[in-house]
Short mmCIF file of C-alpha atoms and ligand atoms in Angstrom, two decimals:
data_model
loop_
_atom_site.label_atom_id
_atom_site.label_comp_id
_atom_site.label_asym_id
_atom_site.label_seq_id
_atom_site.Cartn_x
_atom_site.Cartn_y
_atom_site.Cartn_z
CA UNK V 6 108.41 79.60 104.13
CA UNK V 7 104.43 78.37 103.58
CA UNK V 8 102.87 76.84 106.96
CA UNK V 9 100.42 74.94 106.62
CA UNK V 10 98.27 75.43 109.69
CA UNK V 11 96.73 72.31 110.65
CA UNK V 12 93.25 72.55 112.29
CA UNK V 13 92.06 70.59 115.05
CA UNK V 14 90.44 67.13 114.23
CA UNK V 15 86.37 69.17 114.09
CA UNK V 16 87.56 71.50 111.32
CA UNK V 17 89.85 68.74 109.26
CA UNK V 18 88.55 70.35 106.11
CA UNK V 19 89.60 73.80 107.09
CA UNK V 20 93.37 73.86 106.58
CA UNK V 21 94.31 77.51 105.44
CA UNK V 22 97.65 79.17 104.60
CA UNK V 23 99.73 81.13 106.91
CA UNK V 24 101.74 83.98 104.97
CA UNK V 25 105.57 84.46 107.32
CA UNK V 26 106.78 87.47 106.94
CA UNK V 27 109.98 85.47 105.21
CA UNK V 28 107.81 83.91 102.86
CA UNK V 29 105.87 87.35 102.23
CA UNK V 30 109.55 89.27 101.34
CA UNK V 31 110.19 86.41 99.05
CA UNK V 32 107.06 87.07 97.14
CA UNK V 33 107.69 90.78 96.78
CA UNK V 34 111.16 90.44 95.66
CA UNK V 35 110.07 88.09 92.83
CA UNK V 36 107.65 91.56 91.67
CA UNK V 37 110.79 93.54 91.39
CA UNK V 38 113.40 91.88 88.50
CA UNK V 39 116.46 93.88 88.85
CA UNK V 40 115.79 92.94 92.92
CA UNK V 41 118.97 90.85 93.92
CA UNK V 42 117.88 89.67 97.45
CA UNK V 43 120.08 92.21 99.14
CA UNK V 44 117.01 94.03 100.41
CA UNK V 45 115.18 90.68 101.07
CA UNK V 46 118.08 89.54 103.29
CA UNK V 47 117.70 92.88 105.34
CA UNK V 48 114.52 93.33 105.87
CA UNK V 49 114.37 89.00 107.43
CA UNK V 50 117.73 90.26 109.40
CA UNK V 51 115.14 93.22 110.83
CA UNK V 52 112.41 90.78 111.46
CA UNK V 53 114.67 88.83 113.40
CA UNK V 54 115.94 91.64 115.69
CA UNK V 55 112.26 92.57 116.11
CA UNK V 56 111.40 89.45 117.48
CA UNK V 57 114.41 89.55 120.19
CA UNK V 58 113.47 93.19 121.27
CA UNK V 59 109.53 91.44 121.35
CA UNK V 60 111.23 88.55 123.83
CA UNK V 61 112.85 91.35 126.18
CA UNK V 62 110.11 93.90 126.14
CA UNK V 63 107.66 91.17 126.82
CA UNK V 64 109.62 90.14 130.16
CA UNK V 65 110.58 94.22 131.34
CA UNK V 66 108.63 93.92 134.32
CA UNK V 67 110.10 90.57 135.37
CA UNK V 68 113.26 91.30 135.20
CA UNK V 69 115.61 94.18 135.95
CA UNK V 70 115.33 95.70 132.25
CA UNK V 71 112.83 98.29 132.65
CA UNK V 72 113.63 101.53 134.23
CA UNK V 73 116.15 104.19 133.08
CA UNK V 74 119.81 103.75 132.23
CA UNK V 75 121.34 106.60 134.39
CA UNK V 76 122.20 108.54 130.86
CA UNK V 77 120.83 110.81 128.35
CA UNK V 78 120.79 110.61 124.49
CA UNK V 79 121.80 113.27 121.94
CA UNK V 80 118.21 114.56 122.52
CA UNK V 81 118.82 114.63 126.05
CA UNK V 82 115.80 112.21 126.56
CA UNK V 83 116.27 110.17 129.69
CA UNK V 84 117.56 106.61 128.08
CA UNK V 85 115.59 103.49 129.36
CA UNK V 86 117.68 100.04 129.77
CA UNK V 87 115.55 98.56 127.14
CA UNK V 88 116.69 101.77 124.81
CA UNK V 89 120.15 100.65 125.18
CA UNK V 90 119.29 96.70 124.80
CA UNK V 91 116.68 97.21 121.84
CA UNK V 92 119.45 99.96 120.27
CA UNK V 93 122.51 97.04 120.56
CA UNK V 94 120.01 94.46 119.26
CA UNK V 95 119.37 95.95 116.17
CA UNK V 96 122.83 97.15 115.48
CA UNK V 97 124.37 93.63 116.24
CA UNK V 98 121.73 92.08 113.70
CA UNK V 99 122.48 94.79 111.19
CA UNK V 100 126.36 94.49 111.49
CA UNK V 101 126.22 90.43 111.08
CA UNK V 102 123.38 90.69 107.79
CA UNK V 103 126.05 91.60 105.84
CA UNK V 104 123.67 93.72 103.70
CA UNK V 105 124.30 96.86 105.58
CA UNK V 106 126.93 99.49 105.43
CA UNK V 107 126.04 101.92 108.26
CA UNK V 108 122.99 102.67 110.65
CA UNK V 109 121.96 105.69 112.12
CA UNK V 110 120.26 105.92 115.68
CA UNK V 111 118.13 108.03 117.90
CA UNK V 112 120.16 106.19 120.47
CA UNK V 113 123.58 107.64 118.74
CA UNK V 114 125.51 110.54 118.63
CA UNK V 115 126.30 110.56 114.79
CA UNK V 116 126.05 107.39 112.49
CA UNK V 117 128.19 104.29 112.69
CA UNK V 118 129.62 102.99 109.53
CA UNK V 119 129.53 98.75 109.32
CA UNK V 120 132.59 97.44 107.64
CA UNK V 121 131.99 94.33 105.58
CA UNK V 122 135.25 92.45 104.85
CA UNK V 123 133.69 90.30 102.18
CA UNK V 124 131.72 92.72 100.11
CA UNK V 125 130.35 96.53 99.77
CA UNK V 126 126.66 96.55 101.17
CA UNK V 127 124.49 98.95 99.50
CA UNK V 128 122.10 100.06 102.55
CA UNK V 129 122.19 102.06 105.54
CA UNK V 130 119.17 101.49 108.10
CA UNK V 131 118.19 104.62 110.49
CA UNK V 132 116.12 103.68 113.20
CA UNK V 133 114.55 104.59 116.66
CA UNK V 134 115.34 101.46 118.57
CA UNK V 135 112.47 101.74 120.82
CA UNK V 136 109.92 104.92 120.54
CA UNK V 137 107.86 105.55 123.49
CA UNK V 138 110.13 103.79 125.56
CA UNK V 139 109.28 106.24 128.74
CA UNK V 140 105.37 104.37 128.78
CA UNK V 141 107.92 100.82 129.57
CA UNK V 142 107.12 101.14 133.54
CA UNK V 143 103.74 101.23 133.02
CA UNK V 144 102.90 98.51 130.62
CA UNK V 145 101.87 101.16 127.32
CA UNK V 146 102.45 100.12 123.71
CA UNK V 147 106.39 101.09 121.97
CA UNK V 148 107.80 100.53 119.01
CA UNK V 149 110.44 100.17 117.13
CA UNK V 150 110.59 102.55 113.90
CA UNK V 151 112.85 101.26 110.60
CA UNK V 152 113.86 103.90 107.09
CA UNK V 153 116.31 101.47 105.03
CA UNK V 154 117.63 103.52 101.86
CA UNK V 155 120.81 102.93 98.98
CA UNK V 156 123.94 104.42 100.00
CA UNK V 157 124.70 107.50 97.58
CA UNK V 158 128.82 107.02 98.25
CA UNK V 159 130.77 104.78 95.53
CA UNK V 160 133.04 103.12 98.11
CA UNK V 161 134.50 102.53 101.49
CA UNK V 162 132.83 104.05 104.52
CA UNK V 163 129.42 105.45 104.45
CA UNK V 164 129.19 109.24 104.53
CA UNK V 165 126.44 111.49 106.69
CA UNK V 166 125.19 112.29 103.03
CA UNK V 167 124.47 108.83 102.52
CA UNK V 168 122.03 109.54 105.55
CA UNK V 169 120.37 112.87 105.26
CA UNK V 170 118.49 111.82 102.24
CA UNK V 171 114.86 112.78 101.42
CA UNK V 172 112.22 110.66 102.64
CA UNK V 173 110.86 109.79 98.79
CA UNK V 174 114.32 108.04 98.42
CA UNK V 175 113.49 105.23 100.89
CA UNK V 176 113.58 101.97 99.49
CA UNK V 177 111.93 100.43 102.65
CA UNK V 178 110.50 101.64 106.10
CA UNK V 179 108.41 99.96 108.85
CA UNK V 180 107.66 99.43 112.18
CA UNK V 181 106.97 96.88 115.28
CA UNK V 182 104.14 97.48 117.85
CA UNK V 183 104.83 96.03 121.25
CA UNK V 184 101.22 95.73 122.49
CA UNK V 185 98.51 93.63 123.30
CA UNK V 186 100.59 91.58 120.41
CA UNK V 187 103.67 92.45 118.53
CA UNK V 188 103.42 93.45 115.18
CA UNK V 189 105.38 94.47 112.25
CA UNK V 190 104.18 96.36 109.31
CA UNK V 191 106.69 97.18 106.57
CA UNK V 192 106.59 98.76 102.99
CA UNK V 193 108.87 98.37 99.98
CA UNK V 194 106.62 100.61 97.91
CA UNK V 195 104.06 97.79 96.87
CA UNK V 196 101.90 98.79 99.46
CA UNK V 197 101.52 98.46 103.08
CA UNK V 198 101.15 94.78 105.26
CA UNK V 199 101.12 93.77 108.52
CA UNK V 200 102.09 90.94 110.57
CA UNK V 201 101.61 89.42 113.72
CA UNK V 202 103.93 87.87 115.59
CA UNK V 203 102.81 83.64 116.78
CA UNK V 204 105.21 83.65 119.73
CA UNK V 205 104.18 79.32 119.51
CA UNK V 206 105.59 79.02 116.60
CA UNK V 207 108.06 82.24 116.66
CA UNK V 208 107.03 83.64 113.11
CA UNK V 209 105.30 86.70 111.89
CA UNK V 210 101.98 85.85 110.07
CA UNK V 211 99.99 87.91 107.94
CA UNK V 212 97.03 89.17 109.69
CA UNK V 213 96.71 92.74 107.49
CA UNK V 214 97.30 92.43 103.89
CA UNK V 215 97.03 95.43 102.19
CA UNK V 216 96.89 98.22 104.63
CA UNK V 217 94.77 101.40 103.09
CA UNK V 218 94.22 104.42 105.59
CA UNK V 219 90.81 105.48 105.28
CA UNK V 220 90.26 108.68 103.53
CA UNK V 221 88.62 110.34 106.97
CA UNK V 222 87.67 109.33 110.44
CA UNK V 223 86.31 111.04 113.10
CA UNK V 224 89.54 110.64 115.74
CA UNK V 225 92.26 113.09 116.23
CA UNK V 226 95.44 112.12 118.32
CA UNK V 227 97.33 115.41 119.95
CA UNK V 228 98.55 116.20 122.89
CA UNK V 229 95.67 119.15 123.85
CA UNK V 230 97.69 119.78 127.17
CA UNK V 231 100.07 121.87 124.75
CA UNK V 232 97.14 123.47 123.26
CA UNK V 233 98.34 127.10 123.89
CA UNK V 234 101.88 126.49 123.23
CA UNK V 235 100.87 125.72 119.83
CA UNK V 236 100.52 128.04 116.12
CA UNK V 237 96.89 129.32 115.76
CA UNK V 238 96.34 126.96 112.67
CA UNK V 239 96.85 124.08 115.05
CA UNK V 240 94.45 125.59 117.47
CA UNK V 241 91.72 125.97 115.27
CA UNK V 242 92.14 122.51 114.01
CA UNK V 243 91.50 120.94 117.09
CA UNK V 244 88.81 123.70 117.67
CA UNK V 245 87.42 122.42 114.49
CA UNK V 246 87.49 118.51 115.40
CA UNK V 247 85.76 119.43 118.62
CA UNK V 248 82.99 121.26 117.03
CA UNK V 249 82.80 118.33 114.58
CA UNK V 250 82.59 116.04 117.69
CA UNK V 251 85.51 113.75 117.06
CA UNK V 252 86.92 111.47 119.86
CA UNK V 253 90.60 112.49 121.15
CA UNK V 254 92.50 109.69 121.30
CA UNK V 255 96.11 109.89 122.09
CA UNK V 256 98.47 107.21 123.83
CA UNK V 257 101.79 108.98 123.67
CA UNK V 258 103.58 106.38 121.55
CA UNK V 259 104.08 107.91 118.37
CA UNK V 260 104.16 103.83 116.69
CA UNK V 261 100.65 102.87 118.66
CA UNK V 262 99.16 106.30 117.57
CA UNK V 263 100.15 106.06 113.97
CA UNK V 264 99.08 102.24 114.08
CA UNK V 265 95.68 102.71 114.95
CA UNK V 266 95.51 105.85 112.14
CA UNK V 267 96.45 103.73 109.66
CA UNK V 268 93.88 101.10 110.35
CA UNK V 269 90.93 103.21 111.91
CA UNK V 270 91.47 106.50 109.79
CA UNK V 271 91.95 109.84 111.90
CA UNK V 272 94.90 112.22 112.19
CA UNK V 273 98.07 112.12 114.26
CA UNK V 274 99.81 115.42 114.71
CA UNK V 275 102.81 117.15 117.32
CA UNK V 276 103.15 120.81 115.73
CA UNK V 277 105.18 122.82 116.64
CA UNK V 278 105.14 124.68 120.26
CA UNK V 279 106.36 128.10 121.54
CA UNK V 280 109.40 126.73 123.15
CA UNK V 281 109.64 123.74 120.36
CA UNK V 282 109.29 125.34 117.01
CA UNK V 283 109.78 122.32 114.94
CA UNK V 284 108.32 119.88 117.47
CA UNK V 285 109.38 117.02 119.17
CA UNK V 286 109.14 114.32 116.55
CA UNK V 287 112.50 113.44 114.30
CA UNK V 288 112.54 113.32 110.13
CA UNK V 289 114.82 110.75 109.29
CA UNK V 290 113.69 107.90 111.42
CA UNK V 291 110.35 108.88 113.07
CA UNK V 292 108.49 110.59 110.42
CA UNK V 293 110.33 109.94 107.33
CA UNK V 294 109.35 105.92 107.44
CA UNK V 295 106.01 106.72 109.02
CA UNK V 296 105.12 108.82 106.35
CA UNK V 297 105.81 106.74 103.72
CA UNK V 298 104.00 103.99 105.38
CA UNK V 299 101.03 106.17 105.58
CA UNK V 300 101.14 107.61 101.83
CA UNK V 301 101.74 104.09 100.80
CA UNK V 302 98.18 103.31 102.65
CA UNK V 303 96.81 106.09 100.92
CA UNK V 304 97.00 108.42 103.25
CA UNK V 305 98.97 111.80 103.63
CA UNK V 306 101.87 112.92 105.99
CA UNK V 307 102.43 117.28 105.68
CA UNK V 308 104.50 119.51 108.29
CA UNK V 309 101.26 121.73 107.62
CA UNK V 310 102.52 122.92 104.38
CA UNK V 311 104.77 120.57 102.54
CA UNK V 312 104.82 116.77 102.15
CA UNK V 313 106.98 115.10 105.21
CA UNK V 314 108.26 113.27 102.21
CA UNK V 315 110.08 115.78 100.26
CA UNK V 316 111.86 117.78 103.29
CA UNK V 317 115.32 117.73 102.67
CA UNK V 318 117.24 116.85 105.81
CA UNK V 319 120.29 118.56 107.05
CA UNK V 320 120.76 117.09 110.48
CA UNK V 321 120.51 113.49 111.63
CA UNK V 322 118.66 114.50 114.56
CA UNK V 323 116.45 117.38 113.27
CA UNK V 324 112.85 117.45 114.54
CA UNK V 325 109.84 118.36 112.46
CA UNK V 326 106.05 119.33 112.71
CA UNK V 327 104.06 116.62 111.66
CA UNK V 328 100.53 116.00 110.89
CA UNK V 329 99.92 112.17 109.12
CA UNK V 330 96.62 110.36 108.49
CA UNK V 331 93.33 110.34 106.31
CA UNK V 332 93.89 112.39 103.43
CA UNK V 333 90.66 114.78 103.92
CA UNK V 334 91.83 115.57 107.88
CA UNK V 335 95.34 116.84 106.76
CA UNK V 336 93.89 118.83 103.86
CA UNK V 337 91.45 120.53 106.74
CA UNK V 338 94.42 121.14 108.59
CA UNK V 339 96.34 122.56 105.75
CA UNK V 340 93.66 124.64 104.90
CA UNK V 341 93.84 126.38 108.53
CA UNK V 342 97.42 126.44 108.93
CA UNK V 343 97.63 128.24 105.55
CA UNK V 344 94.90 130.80 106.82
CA UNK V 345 95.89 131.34 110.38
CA UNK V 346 100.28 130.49 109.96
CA UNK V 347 100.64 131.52 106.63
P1 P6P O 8 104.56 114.15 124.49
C1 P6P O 8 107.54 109.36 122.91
O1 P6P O 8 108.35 109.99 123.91
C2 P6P O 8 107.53 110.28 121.69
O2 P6P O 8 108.82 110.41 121.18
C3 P6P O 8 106.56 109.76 120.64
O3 P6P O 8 106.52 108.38 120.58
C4 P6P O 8 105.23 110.36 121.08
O4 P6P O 8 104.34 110.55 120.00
C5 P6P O 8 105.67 111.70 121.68
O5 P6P O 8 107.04 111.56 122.07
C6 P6P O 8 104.88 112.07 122.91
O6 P6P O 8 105.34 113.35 123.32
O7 P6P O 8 105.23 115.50 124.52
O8 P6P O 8 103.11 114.26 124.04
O9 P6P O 8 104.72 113.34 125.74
#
């Protein structure tokens, strides 16, 4: 869909056009010609569900949303009520797009295969309904964090292999910020956009074409207060970013962290600790679609030695170190891990 947004009478001559993010999916579809409109149809179903968990997350303090749930995921993370909502949202608008076989969730046990009676979908969607969902109570950016791949399995129900793929097979990833406004920025491997949700007239509108991570910056995003939990190479990174004096910026969100490396430059990075070895953050659907979001922008996304990308999963919820942002930051972390982890 085109809108045509129609200045007031003093700027008459000033009509410009409004990209939706339906109108935007469209566009890329037509760049692919084997693209059937599967994916299209998805990714709009996802847009949709975004906006809902936007509605609800923008009213949490109004009404009795916010606040835990009295329960504990698989991670054994205390689950919020808008954990629960956001994680039914998306799984209700996933079941009824028709274009979807089986999601995973940080909010699940194991994955849940969607029957279709009329036809054999050819996608499965892992997500993290609502990351960052313990900074609810007090009013801190979340998000919600999307990895949308082809099912390997011929037929019938989806399979956990059809999950625990690499994070180079993703056909589509993305996000939505829940801050100051709520935005969705999404990749089908033609780059990285962004869009902002109008709430007046309920569409998201391009507002960051072309997303490209700047090859450095001068801001690093940790949590310090771990600082001697974590691997010497780690330490002397942030040593290093001090001496180079960066600014430490670090909201606990991994979405509002990774959003403002993508568009400032910097690097975002939870290694691993003492008692954590392979951190807190999870491959498939935290820094699987985050990664390719961020090499699609140019940037690069490492554990500290190999590409996020090309880690080959063996558990839905298996956590990873990871270090994402402007190119020549990770390559200065690299270089230290290698010399002091090695
Ligand atoms: P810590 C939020 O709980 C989250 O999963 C990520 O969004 C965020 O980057 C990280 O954990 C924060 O963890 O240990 O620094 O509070």
């Amino acid at each position: 869909m085109i809108i045509f947004y129609i200045c007031p009478a003093k700027d008459l001559n000033m009509q410009h056009k409004i990209i939706s993010l339906d109108e935007h999916i469209i566009q890329s579809q037509r760049n692919l010609p084997y693209a059937t409109g599967e994916l299209s149809s998805l990714l709009r179903d996802i847009g949709l569900a975004a906006k809902i968990v936007s509605r609800e997350v923008n009213k949490a303090g109004l009404v009795d949303i916010a606040g835990k749930a009295e329960t504990e995921n698989s991670s054994g993370d205390d689950v919020q009520k808008l954990d629960v909502l956001a994680n039914d949202l998306l799984i209700s608008c996933l079941r009824n797009s028709g274009e979807c076989c089986g999601i995973a969730s940080e909010e699940e046990d194991s994955y849940k295969p969607i029957k279709n009676s009329y036809k054999q979908a050819k996608y499965v969607v892992l997500f993290d309904p609502l990351d960052g969902s313990s900074n609810i109570d007090v009013n801190v950016s979340i998000g919600t964090i999307f990895a949308i791949y082809r099912r390997n399995s011929f037929q019938g129900d989806c399979t956990l292999d059809d999950f625990l793929q690499k994070g180079t097979d993703q056909v589509a990833a993305g996000y939505v910020l829940y801050g100051s406004s709520t935005m969705l920025v999404y990749t089908t491997k033609q780059g990285v956009n962004g869009f902002t949700l109008d709430p007046s007239i309920g569409e998201f509108c391009l507002s960051h074409p072309n997303i490209q991570v700047p090859k450095t910056g001068k801001v690093y995003s940790v949590n310090q207060a771990n600082y001697n939990k974590y691997p010497k190479g780690s330490q002397a990174y942030i040593n290093h970013c001090m001496e180079q004096g960066y600014t430490m910026r670090y909201i606990g969100s991994m979405v509002a962290d990774v959003h403002r490396t993508l568009i400032k430059g910097g690097i975002f990075f939870y290694p691993g600790t003492t008692n954590k070895p392979n951190g807190k953050l999870r491959l498939l659907y935290e820094c699987n679609p985050l990664a390719l979001l961020v090499e699609e922008a140019g940037g690069k996304a490492s554990n500290g030695q190999e590409r996020i990308l090309e880690l080959s999963p063996t558990e839905l919820h298996q956590r990873t170190p990871v270090f994402m942002g402007s190119e020549e930051m990770v390559n200065d972390l690299e270089r230290l891990v290698k010399e002091f982890d090695a």
